[in-house]
CSV table of C-alpha atoms in Angstrom, one decimal:
chain,number,residue,atom,x,y,z
O,499,UNK,CA,82.9,134.4,54.6
O,500,UNK,CA,81.8,134.3,58.2
O,501,UNK,CA,79.6,131.4,59.2
O,502,UNK,CA,76.5,131.8,61.2
O,503,UNK,CA,75.5,129.8,64.3
O,504,UNK,CA,72.4,127.7,63.5
O,505,UNK,CA,72.1,125.2,66.3
O,506,UNK,CA,69.1,122.9,66.2
O,507,UNK,CA,68.8,119.9,68.5
O,508,UNK,CA,68.8,116.7,66.6
O,509,UNK,CA,66.2,114.1,67.5
O,510,UNK,CA,68.3,111.2,66.3
O,511,UNK,CA,72.0,110.5,66.1
O,512,UNK,CA,73.7,108.0,63.8
O,513,UNK,CA,77.2,108.3,65.2
O,514,UNK,CA,78.3,105.8,67.9
O,515,UNK,CA,80.5,106.6,70.9
O,516,UNK,CA,83.1,104.2,69.4
O,517,UNK,CA,83.5,106.7,66.5
O,518,UNK,CA,83.9,109.7,68.8
O,519,UNK,CA,86.9,108.3,70.6
O,520,UNK,CA,90.1,108.6,68.5
O,521,UNK,CA,91.8,105.3,67.6
O,522,UNK,CA,95.1,106.5,69.2
O,523,UNK,CA,93.5,107.7,72.5
O,524,UNK,CA,95.4,106.0,75.4
O,525,UNK,CA,92.2,105.1,77.2
O,526,UNK,CA,91.4,102.7,74.4
O,527,UNK,CA,94.3,100.4,75.4
O,528,UNK,CA,93.7,101.0,79.0
O,529,UNK,CA,90.0,100.0,78.7
O,530,UNK,CA,90.9,96.8,76.9
O,531,UNK,CA,93.3,95.8,79.7
O,532,UNK,CA,90.8,96.7,82.5
O,533,UNK,CA,88.0,94.8,80.8
O,534,UNK,CA,90.2,91.8,80.5
O,535,UNK,CA,91.2,92.0,84.2
O,536,UNK,CA,87.6,92.5,85.4
O,537,UNK,CA,86.4,89.6,83.3
O,538,UNK,CA,88.5,87.3,85.6
O,539,UNK,CA,86.7,88.6,88.7
O,540,UNK,CA,83.3,87.1,88.0
O,541,UNK,CA,83.5,84.7,90.9
O,542,UNK,CA,84.4,87.5,93.4
O,543,UNK,CA,81.6,89.7,92.1
O,544,UNK,CA,79.0,86.9,92.3
O,545,UNK,CA,80.0,86.2,95.9
O,546,UNK,CA,79.0,89.7,97.1
O,547,UNK,CA,75.7,90.0,95.2
O,548,UNK,CA,72.4,88.2,95.9
O,549,UNK,CA,71.0,85.7,93.5
O,550,UNK,CA,67.5,87.3,93.6
O,551,UNK,CA,66.2,90.8,93.5
O,552,UNK,CA,66.4,93.8,91.2
O,553,UNK,CA,69.5,94.0,89.0
O,554,UNK,CA,72.1,96.4,90.2
O,555,UNK,CA,74.5,98.7,88.4
O,556,UNK,CA,77.2,96.3,87.0
O,557,UNK,CA,80.1,96.3,89.4
O,558,UNK,CA,82.5,96.5,86.4
O,559,UNK,CA,81.0,99.9,85.5
O,560,UNK,CA,81.4,101.2,89.0
O,561,UNK,CA,85.0,100.1,89.2
O,562,UNK,CA,85.8,101.6,85.9
O,563,UNK,CA,84.2,104.9,87.0
O,564,UNK,CA,86.4,105.0,90.1
O,565,UNK,CA,89.4,104.5,87.9
O,566,UNK,CA,88.3,107.5,85.9
O,567,UNK,CA,88.0,109.5,89.1
O,568,UNK,CA,91.6,108.6,90.0
O,569,UNK,CA,93.0,109.2,86.6
O,570,UNK,CA,91.4,112.6,86.0
O,571,UNK,CA,91.6,113.8,89.7
O,572,UNK,CA,87.8,114.2,90.1
O,573,UNK,CA,87.2,115.5,93.6
O,574,UNK,CA,84.0,113.7,94.6
O,575,UNK,CA,81.7,110.9,93.4
O,576,UNK,CA,78.9,113.5,92.9
O,577,UNK,CA,81.2,115.3,90.4
O,578,UNK,CA,82.2,112.0,88.9
O,579,UNK,CA,78.6,111.0,88.1
O,580,UNK,CA,78.0,114.5,86.7
O,581,UNK,CA,81.1,114.2,84.4
O,582,UNK,CA,80.1,110.7,83.2
O,583,UNK,CA,76.7,112.1,82.3
O,584,UNK,CA,78.0,114.8,79.9
O,585,UNK,CA,81.5,113.6,78.9
O,586,UNK,CA,81.3,111.2,76.0
O,587,UNK,CA,84.8,109.8,76.6
O,588,UNK,CA,83.8,108.8,80.2
O,589,UNK,CA,80.5,107.3,79.0
O,590,UNK,CA,82.4,105.2,76.5
O,591,UNK,CA,85.0,104.1,79.0
O,592,UNK,CA,82.5,102.8,81.6
O,593,UNK,CA,80.3,101.2,79.0
O,594,UNK,CA,77.3,103.5,78.7
O,595,UNK,CA,75.5,104.4,75.5
O,596,UNK,CA,74.6,108.0,74.8
O,597,UNK,CA,70.9,107.4,75.7
O,598,UNK,CA,71.7,105.4,78.9
O,599,UNK,CA,70.8,107.0,82.2
O,600,UNK,CA,73.7,107.5,84.6
O,601,UNK,CA,73.3,106.0,88.1
O,602,UNK,CA,73.0,108.2,91.2
O,603,UNK,CA,76.1,109.2,93.2
O,604,UNK,CA,74.7,107.5,96.3
O,605,UNK,CA,75.2,104.2,94.5
O,606,UNK,CA,78.9,104.4,95.4
O,607,UNK,CA,78.1,104.8,99.1
O,608,UNK,CA,75.6,101.9,99.0
O,609,UNK,CA,78.2,99.6,97.4
O,610,UNK,CA,81.1,100.9,99.6
O,611,UNK,CA,81.1,98.0,102.1
O,612,UNK,CA,80.3,95.3,99.6
O,613,UNK,CA,82.2,96.3,96.4
O,614,UNK,CA,85.0,98.7,97.3
O,615,UNK,CA,86.3,96.8,100.4
O,616,UNK,CA,89.9,95.7,100.9
O,617,UNK,CA,89.2,92.1,99.6
O,618,UNK,CA,87.9,93.1,96.1
O,619,UNK,CA,90.3,96.0,95.8
O,620,UNK,CA,93.2,93.8,96.6
O,621,UNK,CA,91.9,91.2,94.1
O,622,UNK,CA,92.0,93.8,91.4
O,623,UNK,CA,95.4,95.1,92.6
O,624,UNK,CA,96.8,91.5,92.5
O,625,UNK,CA,95.6,90.9,88.9
O,626,UNK,CA,97.3,94.1,87.8
O,627,UNK,CA,100.5,92.9,89.5
O,628,UNK,CA,100.2,89.4,87.9
O,629,UNK,CA,99.8,91.1,84.5
O,630,UNK,CA,103.1,93.0,85.1
O,631,UNK,CA,104.8,89.7,86.2
O,632,UNK,CA,103.6,87.9,83.0
O,633,UNK,CA,105.1,90.7,80.9
O,634,UNK,CA,108.4,90.4,82.8
O,635,UNK,CA,108.1,94.0,84.0
O,636,UNK,CA,108.8,93.2,87.7
O,637,UNK,CA,111.7,91.9,89.7
O,638,UNK,CA,111.4,89.3,92.5
O,639,UNK,CA,114.9,90.0,93.8
O,640,UNK,CA,115.3,93.8,94.5
O,641,UNK,CA,112.7,95.9,96.4
O,642,UNK,CA,112.3,99.2,98.1
O,643,UNK,CA,110.0,100.1,101.0
O,644,UNK,CA,108.7,103.4,102.4
O,645,UNK,CA,105.8,104.9,104.2
O,646,UNK,CA,103.8,108.2,104.1
O,647,UNK,CA,101.2,110.0,106.1
O,648,UNK,CA,97.7,110.3,104.6
O,649,UNK,CA,95.7,113.0,106.4
O,650,UNK,CA,92.4,111.8,107.9
O,651,UNK,CA,89.0,113.4,107.2
O,652,UNK,CA,88.9,114.8,110.8
O,653,UNK,CA,89.9,118.0,112.5
O,654,UNK,CA,91.8,118.8,115.7
O,655,UNK,CA,88.5,119.8,117.2
O,656,UNK,CA,87.3,116.2,117.0
O,657,UNK,CA,90.3,114.9,119.0
O,658,UNK,CA,88.9,114.7,122.5
O,659,UNK,CA,89.5,112.8,125.7
O,660,UNK,CA,88.2,109.3,125.7
O,661,UNK,CA,86.4,109.8,129.0
O,662,UNK,CA,84.9,113.1,127.9
O,663,UNK,CA,81.1,112.8,128.5
O,664,UNK,CA,80.3,116.5,128.1
O,665,UNK,CA,77.4,117.5,125.9
O,666,UNK,CA,78.7,118.6,122.5
O,667,UNK,CA,78.7,122.3,121.9
O,668,UNK,CA,75.8,123.4,119.5
O,669,UNK,CA,76.6,124.7,116.1
O,670,UNK,CA,78.3,123.4,113.0
O,671,UNK,CA,81.8,124.7,113.8
O,672,UNK,CA,82.0,125.3,117.6
O,673,UNK,CA,84.8,127.1,119.4
O,674,UNK,CA,87.3,124.6,121.0
O,675,UNK,CA,90.2,125.8,123.2
O,676,UNK,CA,92.8,123.1,123.8
O,677,UNK,CA,95.8,125.4,124.3
O,678,UNK,CA,98.1,124.2,127.0
O,679,UNK,CA,96.6,120.7,127.1
O,680,UNK,CA,98.6,117.6,126.9
O,681,UNK,CA,97.0,115.6,124.1
O,682,UNK,CA,98.1,112.1,123.1
O,683,UNK,CA,96.7,109.0,121.4
O,684,UNK,CA,96.6,107.1,124.7
O,685,UNK,CA,94.1,109.4,126.3
O,686,UNK,CA,92.4,111.1,123.3
O,687,UNK,CA,90.7,109.9,120.2
O,688,UNK,CA,88.9,111.5,117.2
O,689,UNK,CA,85.1,111.4,117.4
O,690,UNK,CA,85.0,111.7,113.6
O,691,UNK,CA,87.5,109.0,112.7
O,692,UNK,CA,88.4,106.6,115.5
O,693,UNK,CA,91.2,105.1,113.4
O,694,UNK,CA,93.0,108.4,112.9
O,695,UNK,CA,96.1,109.1,115.1
O,696,UNK,CA,97.7,112.3,116.1
O,697,UNK,CA,101.2,112.1,114.6
O,698,UNK,CA,104.1,113.9,113.0
O,699,UNK,CA,106.8,112.2,110.9
O,700,UNK,CA,109.7,114.5,111.7
O,701,UNK,CA,110.9,117.2,114.1
O,702,UNK,CA,109.6,120.6,113.3
O,703,UNK,CA,106.6,119.2,111.5
O,704,UNK,CA,103.1,119.9,112.7
O,705,UNK,CA,101.1,117.1,114.3
O,706,UNK,CA,98.0,116.1,112.4
O,707,UNK,CA,95.3,113.4,112.5
O,708,UNK,CA,96.3,110.9,109.9
O,709,UNK,CA,96.7,107.3,108.8
O,710,UNK,CA,100.0,105.8,107.5
O,711,UNK,CA,100.3,104.2,104.1
O,712,UNK,CA,103.2,101.8,103.2
O,713,UNK,CA,104.2,100.3,99.9
O,714,UNK,CA,106.7,97.8,98.6
O,715,UNK,CA,108.2,98.7,95.2
O,716,UNK,CA,110.1,96.4,92.9
O,717,UNK,CA,113.2,98.1,91.6
O,718,UNK,CA,113.2,97.1,87.9
O,719,UNK,CA,110.5,99.4,86.7
O,720,UNK,CA,109.2,101.1,89.9
O,721,UNK,CA,105.9,99.1,90.1
O,722,UNK,CA,104.1,98.8,93.4
O,723,UNK,CA,103.8,95.1,94.5
O,724,UNK,CA,102.2,95.5,97.9
O,725,UNK,CA,100.2,98.0,99.9
O,726,UNK,CA,99.5,98.3,103.6
O,727,UNK,CA,97.5,100.9,105.6
O,728,UNK,CA,98.1,101.1,109.4
O,729,UNK,CA,97.7,103.4,112.3
O,730,UNK,CA,100.3,106.1,112.4
O,731,UNK,CA,103.1,105.3,115.0
O,732,UNK,CA,106.8,105.4,115.3
O,733,UNK,CA,107.2,101.7,114.6
O,734,UNK,CA,104.5,101.2,112.0
O,735,UNK,CA,106.8,101.7,109.0
O,736,UNK,CA,109.2,98.9,110.1
O,737,UNK,CA,106.4,96.5,111.1
O,738,UNK,CA,104.4,97.0,107.9
O,739,UNK,CA,107.6,96.6,105.8
O,740,UNK,CA,108.3,93.2,107.4
O,741,UNK,CA,104.7,92.1,106.9
O,742,UNK,CA,104.9,93.0,103.2
O,743,UNK,CA,108.3,91.3,102.7
O,744,UNK,CA,106.8,88.2,104.3
O,745,UNK,CA,104.0,88.2,101.7
O,746,UNK,CA,106.3,88.5,98.7
O,747,UNK,CA,106.4,85.7,96.2
O,748,UNK,CA,109.3,83.2,95.9
O,749,UNK,CA,110.3,83.4,99.6
O,750,UNK,CA,113.1,80.9,99.1
O,751,UNK,CA,115.0,83.3,96.8
O,752,UNK,CA,117.4,85.8,98.2
O,753,UNK,CA,116.3,89.4,97.9
O,754,UNK,CA,117.3,92.9,98.8
O,755,UNK,CA,115.2,95.8,100.1
O,756,UNK,CA,116.3,99.5,100.1
O,757,UNK,CA,115.0,101.8,102.8
O,758,UNK,CA,115.7,105.2,104.4
O,759,UNK,CA,117.2,105.9,107.8
O,760,UNK,CA,113.8,105.5,109.5
O,761,UNK,CA,114.3,101.7,109.1
O,762,UNK,CA,117.8,101.7,110.7
O,763,UNK,CA,117.0,99.5,113.7
O,764,UNK,CA,118.2,96.2,115.0
O,765,UNK,CA,114.8,94.7,115.0
O,766,UNK,CA,114.1,95.5,111.4
O,767,UNK,CA,117.5,94.3,110.1
O,768,UNK,CA,117.2,91.1,112.0
O,769,UNK,CA,113.7,90.6,110.8
O,770,UNK,CA,114.8,91.0,107.2
O,771,UNK,CA,117.5,88.5,107.6
O,772,UNK,CA,115.1,85.9,109.0
O,773,UNK,CA,113.1,86.4,105.8
O,774,UNK,CA,116.2,85.9,103.6
O,775,UNK,CA,116.2,89.6,102.6
O,776,UNK,CA,119.3,91.7,102.7
O,777,UNK,CA,118.4,95.1,104.3
O,778,UNK,CA,120.0,97.9,102.2
O,779,UNK,CA,119.1,100.5,104.8
O,780,UNK,CA,120.5,104.0,104.9
O,781,UNK,CA,122.7,104.3,108.0
O,782,UNK,CA,122.1,106.9,110.7
O,783,UNK,CA,124.9,109.2,111.7
O,784,UNK,CA,124.9,107.8,115.2
O,785,UNK,CA,124.0,104.5,116.8
O,786,UNK,CA,123.4,102.8,113.5
O,787,UNK,CA,122.5,99.1,113.3
O,788,UNK,CA,123.8,99.0,109.7
O,789,UNK,CA,127.2,97.3,109.6
O,790,UNK,CA,129.9,96.5,107.0
O,791,UNK,CA,128.2,93.3,106.0
O,792,UNK,CA,125.5,95.4,104.4
O,793,UNK,CA,127.4,98.4,103.1
O,794,UNK,CA,130.4,96.6,101.5
O,795,UNK,CA,128.4,95.2,98.6
O,796,UNK,CA,128.1,97.2,95.3
O,797,UNK,CA,124.4,96.5,95.3
O,798,UNK,CA,124.0,98.6,98.5
O,799,UNK,CA,124.8,101.8,96.5
O,800,UNK,CA,122.4,100.8,93.7
O,801,UNK,CA,119.6,100.2,96.2
O,802,UNK,CA,120.1,103.5,97.8
O,803,UNK,CA,119.9,105.2,94.5
O,804,UNK,CA,116.9,103.4,93.1
O,805,UNK,CA,114.8,103.4,96.3
O,806,UNK,CA,114.2,107.2,95.9
O,807,UNK,CA,112.0,106.3,92.9
O,808,UNK,CA,109.3,105.2,95.4
O,809,UNK,CA,108.6,108.9,96.1
O,810,UNK,CA,107.2,109.1,92.6
O,811,UNK,CA,104.4,106.7,93.5
O,812,UNK,CA,103.5,108.7,96.7
O,813,UNK,CA,103.6,111.9,94.7
O,814,UNK,CA,101.3,110.5,92.1
O,815,UNK,CA,98.6,109.2,94.4
O,816,UNK,CA,98.6,112.4,96.4
O,817,UNK,CA,98.5,114.9,93.5
O,818,UNK,CA,96.7,112.9,90.8
O,819,UNK,CA,94.9,110.1,92.9
O,820,UNK,CA,93.6,112.5,95.5
O,821,UNK,CA,95.0,110.7,98.5
O,822,UNK,CA,96.8,113.7,100.1
O,823,UNK,CA,93.8,113.7,102.4
O,824,UNK,CA,91.3,110.9,102.4
O,825,UNK,CA,87.6,111.7,102.1
O,826,UNK,CA,86.6,108.4,103.6
O,827,UNK,CA,86.2,107.6,107.3
O,828,UNK,CA,88.1,104.6,108.7
O,829,UNK,CA,91.1,102.5,108.0
O,830,UNK,CA,89.1,99.8,106.2
O,831,UNK,CA,87.7,102.1,103.6
O,832,UNK,CA,91.0,103.9,103.1
O,833,UNK,CA,92.7,100.5,102.4
O,834,UNK,CA,90.4,99.8,99.6
O,835,UNK,CA,90.9,103.3,98.2
O,836,UNK,CA,94.7,103.1,98.4
O,837,UNK,CA,94.8,99.7,96.7
O,838,UNK,CA,92.7,101.0,93.8
O,839,UNK,CA,94.9,104.1,93.6
O,840,UNK,CA,98.1,102.1,93.4
O,841,UNK,CA,96.6,99.6,90.9
O,842,UNK,CA,95.8,102.6,88.7
O,843,UNK,CA,99.3,103.9,89.2
O,844,UNK,CA,100.7,100.6,88.1
O,845,UNK,CA,98.5,100.5,85.0
O,846,UNK,CA,99.6,104.0,84.0
O,847,UNK,CA,103.3,103.2,84.6
O,848,UNK,CA,103.0,99.9,82.7
O,849,UNK,CA,101.6,101.9,79.7
O,850,UNK,CA,104.5,104.3,79.8
O,851,UNK,CA,107.2,101.6,79.9
O,852,UNK,CA,105.5,99.4,77.3
O,853,UNK,CA,103.1,97.1,78.9
O,854,UNK,CA,101.9,93.7,77.6
O,855,UNK,CA,99.2,95.5,75.5
O,856,UNK,CA,101.9,97.1,73.5
O,857,UNK,CA,102.6,95.9,70.0
O,858,UNK,CA,106.0,94.5,71.2
O,859,UNK,CA,104.3,92.2,73.7
O,860,UNK,CA,101.2,91.3,71.6
């Protein structure tokens, strides 16, 4: 017998959000981990909020909402707030009841400088990393390093001479003709994002306004242990790699770092050796600084094989995390966004390989 539609809006509901979320849903374990990590950040949160005034949206809710935006590839914060409003799973994850009103999307912008800066984002990233260390999921001996371009939220039309004092052309999308002009970062700058640089990573590639992101990966399970955002330049990858290797824990212990041919330079290899790190760098075909002292060891081949796993992290944050092109202006904001993206990547990866919340580690 065919049933009939007989929808009537109920005035009251006796089913809680807790009952709506399946017991086996992966977000259940993830929320438990995130809540435990955020509970340790009370001192950091108290430091950025005033003691008096109207109570704000809890920072824990805002951070969990951003994690949802990364996990489910939600394009904008306006769409994120809209999704939290009607999606019961999202409401449950951030800690809202069915009848609670969702905050306005401008709340994220208002809290950008205070809450989503590099300091707090790195504090959350470090707590995720310490969780992986506690569960013996990371290595402190073998690492890989690489960099990638993150396209800036700026167009070629905004890349103008620094001494250009002409009145801007009227209109939202004016015509700009820069054909035949020599444009470089020394004489030009973007009027939209002053931190963006015109750069291309390889021959034959097109130049674009971008930032450069760098990560240090441990080789045991492919977890990201450090993140750095810099201006795009030909030496930025090697300089950022040395900075991240210097920040690693247990500096007195010998370590190795795998890298591609872009790191094959005398300065980088000597810098690694000063830090007690053996540089397992892929050798260039000509004028290579990689000698037999590096390539003779069996671990060199292993590092060259495992280092390619670092591309999985870059692929994830660009396709899932939405960082193929940043929607934020400035290097400082991008750094906070990148740290949250890689922290989320680590949480997802820890869950797939059996994190500490798994029954085996309980």
